[in-house]
């Protein structure tokens, strides 16, 4: 099956800093999503981005499907950005494969 | 708020018992997915239903079963519970089946604790 690797596994930032999270996947996919799991456990959709670039406020994402990776950019980080960021991919099946996540802590 | 609802939010039960988790998808979504998130296994896909029919199975134990009803809500039944079944159980929904890619939206989850 498809392997999904996320890096870095842990990240600590000072409020206001920028960061880049990476998601590598081992095979071609036709669906990719980024999620933020907040400290209360809720999974929040960030981007549905099988290819290309999207932006939403301070967050943006780029997926280069031909090279099998996706990047999530967080600019001017805030304490509310803390939590775990997951990338999930799907290829021709009915299930998403989730990466192990990047645990982000933003310090005030 | 994703529009996907799950009940109950928390559930504490004893080993050997049986519980039922309930999920209502977003209005208009026909597909429902169940996931388990445990500390050691991460987020694992369990099963998917589309318009009342089972479409895909993942790492779902034989002690677990699910169904989707005509009104499209879904229930996940967990029986003969073991300590290792303690986890956060998520339901997600999407517009269509997995044959064409659709964005999934997750409910708030049910936190199951087996004592």
Short mmCIF file of C-alpha atoms in Angstrom, two decimals:
data_model
loop_
_atom_site.label_atom_id
_atom_site.label_comp_id
_atom_site.label_asym_id
_atom_site.label_seq_id
_atom_site.Cartn_x
_atom_site.Cartn_y
_atom_site.Cartn_z
CA UNK A 1 0.00 0.00 0.00
CA UNK A 2 0.90 3.66 -0.16
CA UNK A 3 3.30 4.93 2.47
CA UNK A 4 2.89 8.47 3.77
CA UNK A 5 5.69 10.19 5.61
CA UNK A 6 5.47 13.56 7.27
CA UNK A 7 8.26 15.76 8.46
CA UNK A 8 9.28 17.08 10.83
CA UNK A 9 7.58 14.92 13.45
CA UNK A 10 7.72 17.71 16.02
CA UNK A 11 8.08 21.45 15.68
CA UNK A 12 8.24 24.22 18.25
CA UNK A 13 7.86 27.79 17.07
CA UNK A 14 7.74 31.22 18.60
CA UNK A 15 4.57 33.12 17.83
CA UNK A 16 4.95 35.01 14.57
CA UNK A 17 7.37 32.56 12.97
CA UNK A 18 6.82 30.81 9.66
CA UNK A 19 7.05 27.08 9.02
CA UNK A 20 6.87 24.47 6.29
CA UNK A 21 5.48 20.99 6.84
CA UNK A 22 6.15 18.26 4.33
CA UNK A 23 4.22 15.18 3.24
CA UNK A 24 5.86 12.55 1.02
CA UNK A 25 3.91 9.69 -0.47
CA UNK A 26 5.19 6.58 -2.15
CA UNK A 27 2.83 6.26 -5.11
CA UNK A 28 0.65 8.41 -7.32
CA UNK A 29 -2.53 9.62 -5.69
CA UNK A 30 -5.69 11.26 -6.90
CA UNK A 31 -6.71 12.79 -3.62
CA UNK A 32 -4.80 14.59 -0.89
CA UNK A 33 -6.05 16.47 2.12
CA UNK A 34 -4.40 18.39 4.95
CA UNK A 35 -6.02 18.38 8.38
CA UNK A 36 -5.35 20.12 11.65
CA UNK A 37 -6.19 18.19 14.80
CA UNK A 38 -6.62 20.70 17.58
CA UNK A 39 -5.83 19.99 21.24
CA UNK A 40 -9.45 18.93 21.78
CA UNK A 41 -9.08 16.20 19.18
CA UNK A 42 -11.19 17.73 16.44
CA UNK A 43 -10.02 17.15 12.85
CA UNK A 44 -10.38 20.33 10.82
CA UNK A 45 -10.14 20.38 7.04
CA UNK A 46 -7.43 22.71 5.83
CA UNK A 47 -6.99 21.91 2.16
CA UNK A 48 -8.23 19.48 -0.42
CA UNK A 49 -5.30 19.63 -2.81
CA UNK A 50 -4.53 16.66 -5.08
CA UNK A 51 -2.37 19.02 -7.16
CA UNK A 52 -1.48 22.68 -7.49
CA UNK A 53 -1.42 25.48 -4.95
CA UNK A 54 -4.08 26.91 -2.67
CA UNK A 55 -4.10 29.63 -0.07
CA UNK A 56 -6.40 30.35 2.84
CA UNK A 57 -5.37 33.27 4.99
CA UNK A 58 -2.06 32.56 6.69
CA UNK A 59 -2.02 29.00 5.39
CA UNK A 60 -1.13 27.78 1.95
CA UNK A 61 -0.42 24.39 0.43
CA UNK A 62 1.28 23.05 -2.65
CA UNK A 63 1.11 19.54 -4.04
CA UNK A 64 3.52 18.39 -6.72
CA UNK A 65 1.85 15.15 -7.67
CA UNK A 66 4.51 14.12 -10.21
CA UNK A 67 7.16 14.28 -7.50
CA UNK A 68 4.91 12.79 -4.82
CA UNK A 69 5.00 15.43 -2.17
CA UNK A 70 2.91 18.16 -0.65
CA UNK A 71 3.89 21.14 1.47
CA UNK A 72 1.88 23.07 4.01
CA UNK A 73 3.04 26.60 4.80
CA UNK A 74 2.05 28.38 7.97
CA UNK A 75 2.97 32.04 8.15
CA UNK A 76 2.88 34.35 11.18
CA UNK A 77 2.05 31.42 13.43
CA UNK A 78 -0.32 31.88 16.37
CA UNK A 79 -0.79 29.84 19.54
CA UNK A 80 -4.10 28.61 18.13
CA UNK A 81 -2.14 26.89 15.35
CA UNK A 82 -0.86 24.38 17.89
CA UNK A 83 -1.90 20.78 17.42
CA UNK A 84 -1.13 17.98 15.01
CA UNK A 85 -1.13 18.40 11.25
CA UNK A 86 -2.00 15.38 9.16
CA UNK A 87 -1.74 14.75 5.50
CA UNK A 88 -3.95 12.02 4.06
CA UNK A 89 -3.85 10.54 0.57
CA UNK A 90 -6.01 8.23 -1.48
CA UNK A 91 -5.42 6.44 -4.77
CA UNK A 92 -8.19 4.59 -6.53
CA UNK A 93 -9.50 3.07 -3.31
CA UNK A 94 -12.10 4.14 -0.86
CA UNK A 95 -9.91 4.87 2.11
CA UNK A 96 -7.50 7.57 3.04
CA UNK A 97 -4.04 6.70 4.27
CA UNK A 98 -2.95 9.09 6.96
CA UNK A 99 0.58 10.13 7.72
CA UNK A 100 1.85 10.04 11.29
CA UNK A 101 1.50 13.79 11.59
CA UNK A 102 3.58 16.80 12.58
CA UNK A 103 3.05 17.95 16.15
CA UNK A 104 3.28 21.74 16.27
CA UNK A 105 3.56 23.83 19.40
CA UNK A 106 3.50 27.61 19.09
CA UNK A 107 4.81 29.51 22.08
CA UNK A 108 3.48 32.93 23.07
CA UNK B 1 -18.41 22.89 12.40
CA UNK B 2 -18.07 20.29 9.63
CA UNK B 3 -21.76 19.35 9.60
CA UNK B 4 -21.01 15.76 10.60
CA UNK B 5 -22.43 14.84 14.00
CA UNK B 6 -21.42 12.01 16.28
CA UNK B 7 -22.89 10.75 19.51
CA UNK B 8 -21.99 10.21 22.24
CA UNK B 9 -18.94 12.43 22.72
CA UNK B 10 -17.56 10.28 25.49
CA UNK B 11 -18.21 6.69 26.46
CA UNK B 12 -16.77 4.75 29.37
CA UNK B 13 -17.50 1.07 29.60
CA UNK B 14 -16.07 -2.17 30.92
CA UNK B 15 -14.27 -4.97 29.14
CA UNK B 16 -16.57 -7.48 27.52
CA UNK B 17 -19.35 -4.97 26.95
CA UNK B 18 -20.96 -3.81 23.71
CA UNK B 19 -21.44 -0.21 22.58
CA UNK B 20 -22.94 1.60 19.62
CA UNK B 21 -21.55 4.79 18.15
CA UNK B 22 -23.75 6.93 15.96
CA UNK B 23 -22.93 9.24 13.08
CA UNK B 24 -25.03 11.58 10.95
CA UNK B 25 -23.34 12.74 7.73
CA UNK B 26 -23.48 16.21 6.24
CA UNK B 27 -26.66 17.00 4.41
CA UNK B 28 -26.40 15.59 0.90
CA UNK B 29 -23.44 13.30 1.58
CA UNK B 30 -24.01 9.67 0.68
CA UNK B 31 -20.73 8.19 1.86
CA UNK B 32 -19.84 7.54 5.47
CA UNK B 33 -16.43 6.43 6.70
CA UNK B 34 -15.35 5.21 10.12
CA UNK B 35 -11.85 5.67 11.52
CA UNK B 36 -10.12 4.69 14.73
CA UNK B 37 -7.40 6.83 16.27
CA UNK B 38 -5.33 5.23 18.98
CA UNK B 39 -2.02 6.34 20.44
CA UNK B 40 -0.03 3.46 19.01
CA UNK B 41 -1.78 2.98 15.65
CA UNK B 42 -2.50 6.50 14.51
CA UNK B 43 -5.55 7.14 12.33
CA UNK B 44 -6.80 3.90 10.78
CA UNK B 45 -9.62 3.44 8.29
CA UNK B 46 -12.21 0.92 9.44
CA UNK B 47 -15.05 0.80 6.94
CA UNK B 48 -16.99 2.82 4.35
CA UNK B 49 -20.64 2.82 3.35
CA UNK B 50 -22.21 4.44 0.34
CA UNK B 51 -25.96 4.94 0.22
CA UNK B 52 -26.59 2.02 2.54
CA UNK B 53 -24.13 -0.43 1.03
CA UNK B 54 -20.73 -1.43 2.32
CA UNK B 55 -18.06 -0.22 -0.11
CA UNK B 56 -14.70 -0.83 1.50
CA UNK B 57 -13.23 -2.48 4.55
CA UNK B 58 -10.01 -1.56 6.25
CA UNK B 59 -8.52 -2.72 9.50
CA UNK B 60 -11.83 -3.53 11.14
CA UNK B 61 -11.93 -6.32 13.70
CA UNK B 62 -14.52 -9.08 13.48
CA UNK B 63 -15.89 -7.89 16.84
CA UNK B 64 -16.79 -4.61 15.14
CA UNK B 65 -19.61 -4.09 12.68
CA UNK B 66 -21.32 -1.14 11.07
CA UNK B 67 -24.32 -0.27 8.99
CA UNK B 68 -25.82 2.69 7.20
CA UNK B 69 -29.54 3.22 7.43
CA UNK B 70 -32.01 4.52 4.79
CA UNK B 71 -31.83 8.02 6.30
CA UNK B 72 -28.02 7.76 5.74
CA UNK B 73 -27.00 7.86 9.37
CA UNK B 74 -24.54 5.18 10.36
CA UNK B 75 -23.81 3.15 13.46
CA UNK B 76 -20.61 1.43 14.49
CA UNK B 77 -21.10 -1.48 16.87
CA UNK B 78 -18.20 -2.60 19.02
CA UNK B 79 -18.61 -5.82 21.00
CA UNK B 80 -16.59 -7.93 23.47
CA UNK B 81 -14.64 -4.80 24.20
CA UNK B 82 -11.01 -5.01 25.23
CA UNK B 83 -8.73 -2.46 26.85
CA UNK B 84 -6.99 -1.98 23.52
CA UNK B 85 -10.21 -0.76 21.93
CA UNK B 86 -9.92 2.47 23.87
CA UNK B 87 -9.54 5.14 21.22
CA UNK B 88 -11.07 8.10 19.48
CA UNK B 89 -13.54 6.96 16.83
CA UNK B 90 -14.22 9.32 13.96
CA UNK B 91 -16.90 9.34 11.36
CA UNK B 92 -16.40 11.23 8.11
CA UNK B 93 -18.67 11.86 5.16
CA UNK B 94 -18.29 12.85 1.54
CA UNK B 95 -20.54 13.51 -1.39
CA UNK B 96 -19.80 10.44 -3.46
CA UNK B 97 -18.17 7.07 -3.39
CA UNK B 98 -14.46 6.55 -3.53
CA UNK B 99 -14.42 5.78 -7.21
CA UNK B 100 -14.21 9.50 -7.80
CA UNK B 101 -12.28 11.51 -5.30
CA UNK B 102 -14.25 13.63 -2.95
CA UNK B 103 -13.24 15.66 0.05
CA UNK B 104 -13.98 14.06 3.41
CA UNK B 105 -15.32 15.99 6.37
CA UNK B 106 -14.84 14.64 9.87
CA UNK B 107 -17.15 14.64 12.84
CA UNK B 108 -15.98 15.60 16.34
CA UNK B 109 -15.34 11.99 17.32
CA UNK B 110 -16.40 9.68 20.13
CA UNK B 111 -13.83 9.02 22.81
CA UNK B 112 -14.21 5.44 24.03
CA UNK B 113 -12.56 4.35 27.24
CA UNK B 114 -12.66 0.67 28.16
CA UNK B 115 -11.83 -0.07 31.79
#
